[in-house]
XYZ file of C-alpha atoms in Angstrom:
410
model
C 66.581 218.213 146.533
C 67.768 221.119 144.241
C 71.252 221.609 143.753
C 73.298 224.862 143.405
C 72.191 227.555 141.172
C 73.896 227.581 137.700
C 73.707 229.948 134.762
C 71.245 228.891 132.058
C 72.649 227.335 129.033
C 71.620 228.198 125.480
C 68.240 227.290 124.639
C 67.389 224.163 122.390
C 64.249 225.323 121.239
C 61.301 226.332 120.802
C 61.629 224.844 117.401
C 58.035 225.735 115.907
C 55.723 228.625 115.860
C 52.575 226.848 116.842
C 51.584 226.485 120.534
C 50.878 222.722 120.313
C 53.987 222.097 118.525
C 55.971 224.483 121.035
C 54.906 222.123 123.773
C 55.634 219.155 121.784
C 58.990 220.209 120.575
C 60.545 222.528 122.856
C 63.381 220.957 124.719
C 65.390 223.784 126.465
C 68.183 223.700 128.764
C 67.361 224.944 132.093
C 63.562 226.100 131.268
C 60.543 223.919 131.159
C 58.342 224.260 128.110
C 54.962 222.494 128.718
C 51.397 223.065 127.971
C 48.014 221.898 129.520
C 45.171 220.404 127.472
C 42.060 218.584 128.339
C 42.123 214.898 129.272
C 42.131 212.380 131.917
C 45.605 211.711 133.399
C 46.716 208.059 133.343
C 47.894 206.615 136.737
C 51.693 207.151 137.077
C 51.873 203.730 138.944
C 49.998 201.731 136.264
C 53.238 201.062 134.207
C 55.892 202.896 136.195
C 56.062 201.101 139.545
C 59.945 201.360 140.406
C 61.537 198.022 139.922
C 58.817 196.787 137.561
C 61.138 197.022 134.963
C 64.011 195.378 136.776
C 63.241 191.935 135.178
C 61.582 190.456 131.991
C 58.307 188.730 132.433
C 58.331 184.977 133.096
C 56.113 184.217 130.070
C 58.194 183.152 126.743
C 58.826 185.992 124.395
C 57.489 185.960 120.807
C 59.965 185.812 117.873
C 62.366 188.731 117.682
C 61.065 191.585 115.449
C 63.183 192.687 112.559
C 65.321 195.921 113.044
C 63.807 198.852 111.533
C 64.983 202.439 110.988
C 63.010 205.939 111.346
C 64.128 209.152 109.961
C 66.871 209.958 107.524
C 69.248 212.339 109.513
C 72.903 211.819 109.712
C 73.318 211.260 113.406
C 72.413 207.838 114.295
C 70.680 206.801 117.508
C 69.990 203.257 118.624
C 66.601 202.456 120.216
C 66.562 199.208 122.237
C 63.285 198.000 123.495
C 61.794 194.462 124.418
C 59.354 194.761 121.417
C 58.582 190.902 121.228
C 58.492 190.387 124.939
C 55.532 188.762 126.490
C 52.540 190.627 128.190
C 52.787 194.079 129.650
C 56.284 194.434 128.776
C 55.910 193.966 124.992
C 52.830 196.337 124.917
C 54.787 198.898 126.965
C 57.740 198.640 124.594
C 55.375 199.139 121.631
C 53.945 202.266 123.258
C 57.405 203.646 123.889
C 58.576 202.886 120.233
C 55.295 204.941 119.108
C 56.267 207.853 121.386
C 59.958 207.783 119.947
C 58.761 207.916 116.308
C 56.089 210.689 117.393
C 58.880 212.730 118.789
C 60.803 212.319 115.469
C 57.797 213.416 113.478
C 57.043 216.434 115.692
C 60.681 217.800 115.856
C 61.139 220.057 113.062
C 63.720 218.512 110.447
C 65.515 216.405 112.886
C 69.165 215.430 111.797
C 68.828 212.094 113.369
C 67.805 208.551 112.425
C 66.509 205.908 114.728
C 67.990 202.404 114.586
C 65.256 200.543 116.336
C 66.301 197.039 117.658
C 64.165 194.396 119.577
C 65.991 192.757 122.479
C 63.473 190.155 122.988
C 63.306 190.983 126.645
C 66.807 189.522 127.321
C 70.289 190.654 127.987
C 71.648 188.560 125.237
C 69.130 190.270 122.786
C 69.983 193.586 124.120
C 73.721 192.984 123.678
C 73.240 191.805 120.180
C 71.122 194.818 119.301
C 73.636 197.192 120.893
C 76.479 195.488 118.927
C 74.646 195.912 115.596
C 73.743 199.495 116.263
C 77.295 200.570 117.037
C 78.537 198.641 113.971
C 75.891 200.777 112.064
C 77.352 204.013 113.513
C 75.039 204.658 116.474
C 76.527 207.541 118.530
C 74.079 206.959 121.532
C 71.889 204.284 122.746
C 68.348 204.803 124.193
C 67.211 201.816 126.405
C 66.991 199.097 127.212
C 64.099 198.865 129.572
C 64.971 195.927 131.993
C 67.655 196.485 134.473
C 69.181 193.108 133.916
C 69.680 194.121 130.303
C 71.533 197.536 130.965
C 74.972 196.135 131.864
C 75.048 194.079 128.783
C 74.366 197.057 126.366
C 76.872 199.137 128.545
C 79.536 196.581 128.033
C 79.249 197.160 124.215
C 78.727 200.856 124.464
C 81.990 201.534 126.534
C 84.100 199.888 124.067
C 83.118 202.527 121.708
C 82.830 205.359 124.171
C 79.277 205.736 123.285
C 76.699 206.873 126.224
C 73.591 204.949 127.123
C 70.277 206.527 128.081
C 68.324 203.671 129.775
C 64.697 203.435 130.879
C 65.143 201.305 133.835
C 64.211 202.414 137.338
C 66.892 200.541 139.238
C 69.611 203.244 140.129
C 71.980 200.568 141.025
C 72.907 200.040 137.337
C 73.631 203.570 136.561
C 77.252 204.676 136.146
C 80.004 205.871 133.989
C 78.206 206.684 130.676
C 75.064 204.853 131.587
C 72.277 207.455 132.364
C 68.810 206.632 133.698
C 65.920 208.557 132.170
C 63.286 207.218 134.485
C 61.071 207.975 137.241
C 63.293 207.280 140.288
C 61.999 207.057 143.805
C 64.577 209.154 145.232
C 63.336 212.317 143.599
C 59.821 211.673 144.968
C 61.179 211.227 148.431
C 63.359 214.347 148.292
C 60.534 216.522 146.911
C 57.899 215.598 149.194
C 60.354 215.772 152.398
C 61.338 219.150 151.287
C 57.882 220.508 150.872
C 56.855 218.895 154.113
C 59.690 220.741 155.863
C 58.672 223.947 154.190
C 55.211 223.784 155.708
C 56.723 223.117 159.141
C 56.631 219.168 159.330
C 59.624 218.115 161.468
C 58.710 214.713 163.023
C 58.086 211.739 160.592
C 56.708 208.330 161.010
C 57.670 206.029 158.031
C 56.132 202.895 156.702
C 57.739 201.194 153.455
C 57.261 197.652 152.037
C 60.018 194.998 152.712
C 61.167 194.896 149.153
C 63.619 196.425 146.665
C 61.495 199.463 146.302
C 61.303 199.959 150.087
C 65.012 199.522 150.397
C 65.693 202.384 147.986
C 62.968 204.667 149.815
C 64.399 203.717 153.264
C 67.637 205.064 152.156
C 66.454 208.085 150.582
C 64.054 209.172 153.314
C 66.755 208.469 156.136
C 68.972 210.967 154.275
C 66.370 213.547 153.218
C 64.752 214.058 156.645
C 67.847 214.882 158.699
C 69.066 217.135 155.681
C 65.831 219.156 156.034
C 66.072 219.613 159.844
C 63.713 216.811 160.667
C 63.887 213.554 162.401
C 62.315 210.161 162.120
C 60.392 209.165 165.243
C 59.008 205.804 163.911
C 60.151 203.291 161.107
C 58.665 200.159 160.205
C 58.839 197.733 157.182
C 55.873 195.504 156.181
C 55.350 192.314 154.247
C 52.391 190.103 154.064
C 51.485 191.147 157.681
C 50.793 194.742 157.634
C 48.730 194.862 161.007
C 51.917 194.429 163.284
C 54.021 197.270 161.734
C 50.978 199.371 161.440
C 50.186 198.814 165.216
C 53.790 199.649 166.136
C 53.822 203.042 164.334
C 50.243 203.757 165.356
C 51.536 203.752 169.014
C 54.222 206.297 168.196
C 52.060 208.712 166.079
C 51.685 211.063 169.090
C 55.252 212.316 168.561
C 54.808 212.517 164.741
C 53.401 215.266 162.605
C 53.836 213.487 159.264
C 53.235 210.003 158.248
C 55.072 208.791 155.171
C 53.667 205.526 153.351
C 55.738 204.519 150.285
C 53.608 202.065 148.061
C 51.006 202.075 145.479
C 47.344 201.336 144.879
C 45.818 198.505 146.966
C 48.924 198.468 149.142
C 48.763 202.096 150.317
C 44.969 201.524 150.966
C 45.620 198.492 153.049
C 48.336 200.093 155.162
C 46.082 203.010 155.766
C 43.267 200.707 156.817
C 45.604 198.713 158.927
C 46.837 202.167 160.786
C 43.057 202.897 161.340
C 42.365 199.461 162.735
C 45.253 200.057 165.082
C 43.764 203.133 166.433
C 45.255 205.726 164.410
C 43.368 208.877 163.611
C 44.727 209.783 160.128
C 42.984 212.985 159.881
C 45.080 214.233 162.571
C 48.516 213.810 160.917
C 49.740 214.818 157.391
C 49.921 211.719 155.056
C 52.772 211.766 152.578
C 53.554 209.395 149.627
C 55.509 209.130 146.282
C 54.462 209.286 142.762
C 52.816 205.784 142.943
C 50.075 207.240 144.882
C 48.685 208.553 141.444
C 46.279 205.675 141.422
C 42.365 205.473 141.452
C 42.301 203.301 144.451
C 44.152 205.989 146.468
C 41.851 208.768 145.270
C 38.783 206.614 146.247
C 39.984 205.834 149.830
C 38.523 208.107 152.466
C 41.463 207.462 155.034
C 43.952 209.014 152.266
C 42.048 212.208 151.466
C 44.257 215.143 151.865
C 47.379 213.119 151.622
C 50.356 214.566 149.612
C 52.673 213.059 147.146
C 55.385 214.094 144.724
C 54.727 213.538 140.904
C 55.312 215.121 137.534
C 52.734 217.816 137.032
C 50.033 216.100 134.998
C 49.763 218.901 132.420
C 52.544 217.767 130.302
C 51.166 214.082 129.983
C 47.573 215.254 129.187
C 48.909 217.129 126.322
C 51.143 214.440 125.119
C 48.308 211.774 125.468
C 46.043 213.815 123.454
C 48.441 214.000 120.639
C 49.318 210.322 120.973
C 45.586 209.339 120.722
C 45.199 211.478 117.746
C 48.168 209.749 115.986
C 47.690 206.159 117.271
C 44.173 205.948 118.304
C 45.056 204.337 121.534
C 46.171 205.482 125.160
C 49.851 205.688 125.558
C 51.268 204.036 128.584
C 52.399 206.415 131.342
C 56.176 205.989 130.743
C 55.954 206.489 126.966
C 56.782 210.101 127.672
C 60.484 208.756 128.598
C 61.084 207.651 125.139
C 59.412 210.809 123.657
C 61.849 212.920 125.730
C 64.854 210.808 125.037
C 64.457 211.302 121.285
C 63.572 214.908 121.567
C 66.617 215.494 123.638
C 69.114 213.748 121.289
C 67.405 215.569 118.268
C 68.002 218.928 120.067
C 71.563 218.192 121.267
C 72.284 216.922 117.608
C 71.114 220.373 116.340
C 72.906 222.664 118.842
C 75.883 220.966 120.444
C 78.065 220.100 117.365
C 80.576 217.289 117.848
C 80.259 217.513 121.669
C 76.507 216.764 121.337
C 76.526 213.576 123.543
C 79.443 214.252 125.661
C 79.125 213.794 129.579
C 79.642 217.391 129.936
C 76.674 218.132 127.706
C 74.413 215.404 129.123
C 75.178 216.243 132.653
C 74.561 219.997 132.340
C 73.497 221.145 135.852
C 70.681 223.422 134.423
C 68.991 220.384 133.156
C 66.396 219.928 130.352
C 62.885 220.348 129.997
C 60.541 217.583 128.909
C 56.920 216.188 128.842
C 57.112 215.495 132.466
C 59.036 218.736 133.446
C 62.490 219.598 134.403
C 65.130 216.999 134.875
C 68.844 216.444 134.744
C 71.343 213.687 134.860
C 73.830 213.433 137.707
C 77.432 212.409 137.019
C 76.773 209.061 138.496
C 74.170 208.409 135.948
C 70.920 208.734 138.029
C 68.562 211.669 137.617
C 66.818 214.448 139.384
C 63.384 215.618 138.509
C 61.662 218.846 139.357
C 58.219 217.540 140.653
C 54.914 218.982 141.776
C 53.286 218.231 144.982
C 49.905 216.841 144.646
C 46.998 216.339 146.969
C 44.768 213.476 147.151
C 40.972 214.350 146.626
C 37.975 212.108 145.457
C 38.357 213.829 141.987
C 41.997 212.809 141.566
C 45.349 214.621 142.125
C 45.333 218.218 142.720
C 48.546 220.455 142.562
C 49.381 222.297 145.771
C 52.927 223.157 144.754
C 54.188 223.486 141.260
C 57.093 222.015 139.487
C 60.197 224.136 139.853
C 61.026 226.370 136.739
C 64.938 225.699 137.366
C 67.125 223.913 139.524
C 68.359 226.340 142.045
C 69.705 226.589 145.469
């Protein structure tokens, strides 16, 4: 998972002397700066199921919200979100907007101004918002959320050589000048396979859903396992019928020492139950999953106890959500941290990197950046890599068995 070691770059913080504000404001190149606080972690899968942000909801959106601004700095930053979209999409967008404004408020004297645009959950709205923002002098665009809206924004941004930092989880829309600040399944797969290999697991059985998420996980796991000296001894995809693929894999478990199931909540529990019904003794094999296992249904499943999955260290989100509750009187959605980190990052770069602040060389610094959810870096192809913890399933929730890396090293 981790690339070659690079020298650390100059720090972009800390920016305040208080411990709480250090954890909120610190965004360093090459060194995480997180702090823990009490609180209950929201499920990572509640709002961040990969590809849930690939398309807008079917329900009609409300009337577009008027564009607004936040902050008074000299560096203009566009924020494009589906604020008037129907259902959970609109609620998620509002939470992300709150997080963006919270980052602006917590950063000490930021020299940025947010140009907040509502894309109405459509590519046309996103393109119009981007066009308006660049005409107003935006130097970088944060958002949009939906994958199908990202190319429309990128088309506008590339005519002005302006980078885009989008929140979609669909890595196929990343590219030149379009960076994804999101939770990508590839990072989960790489981390859990890397850790499994480090504890001696070499033979993997794999079950993935027959959908877009499963296709991405399939490609990632088929690359990661041999890279770590392992082999895949059984591989099946499942749709509505989980019993037949489960039975096929159960018959081959004798030659495997790890079983990787990539799905969330009810689906993971159903697959595990299907495996048990097919005669598999899941207590005799190491169960593995992705960050979508961060779900109460998974923790309550007797079959999945002791399973391992890769996810951000929960300490960062607990600290963030505590401050968010104090400010807004509500719980943030799990992916609100993406908007917070995006604003904190551009504020830090605006302070320290001069005229090159949003250049590709700065944004793809191999040492990476540290945010609420730990270490991350952008690859030149626009995708990202995250430094993730390894968590164990217990009835009380996820418990870290391996912490997040402190730097991207060999």
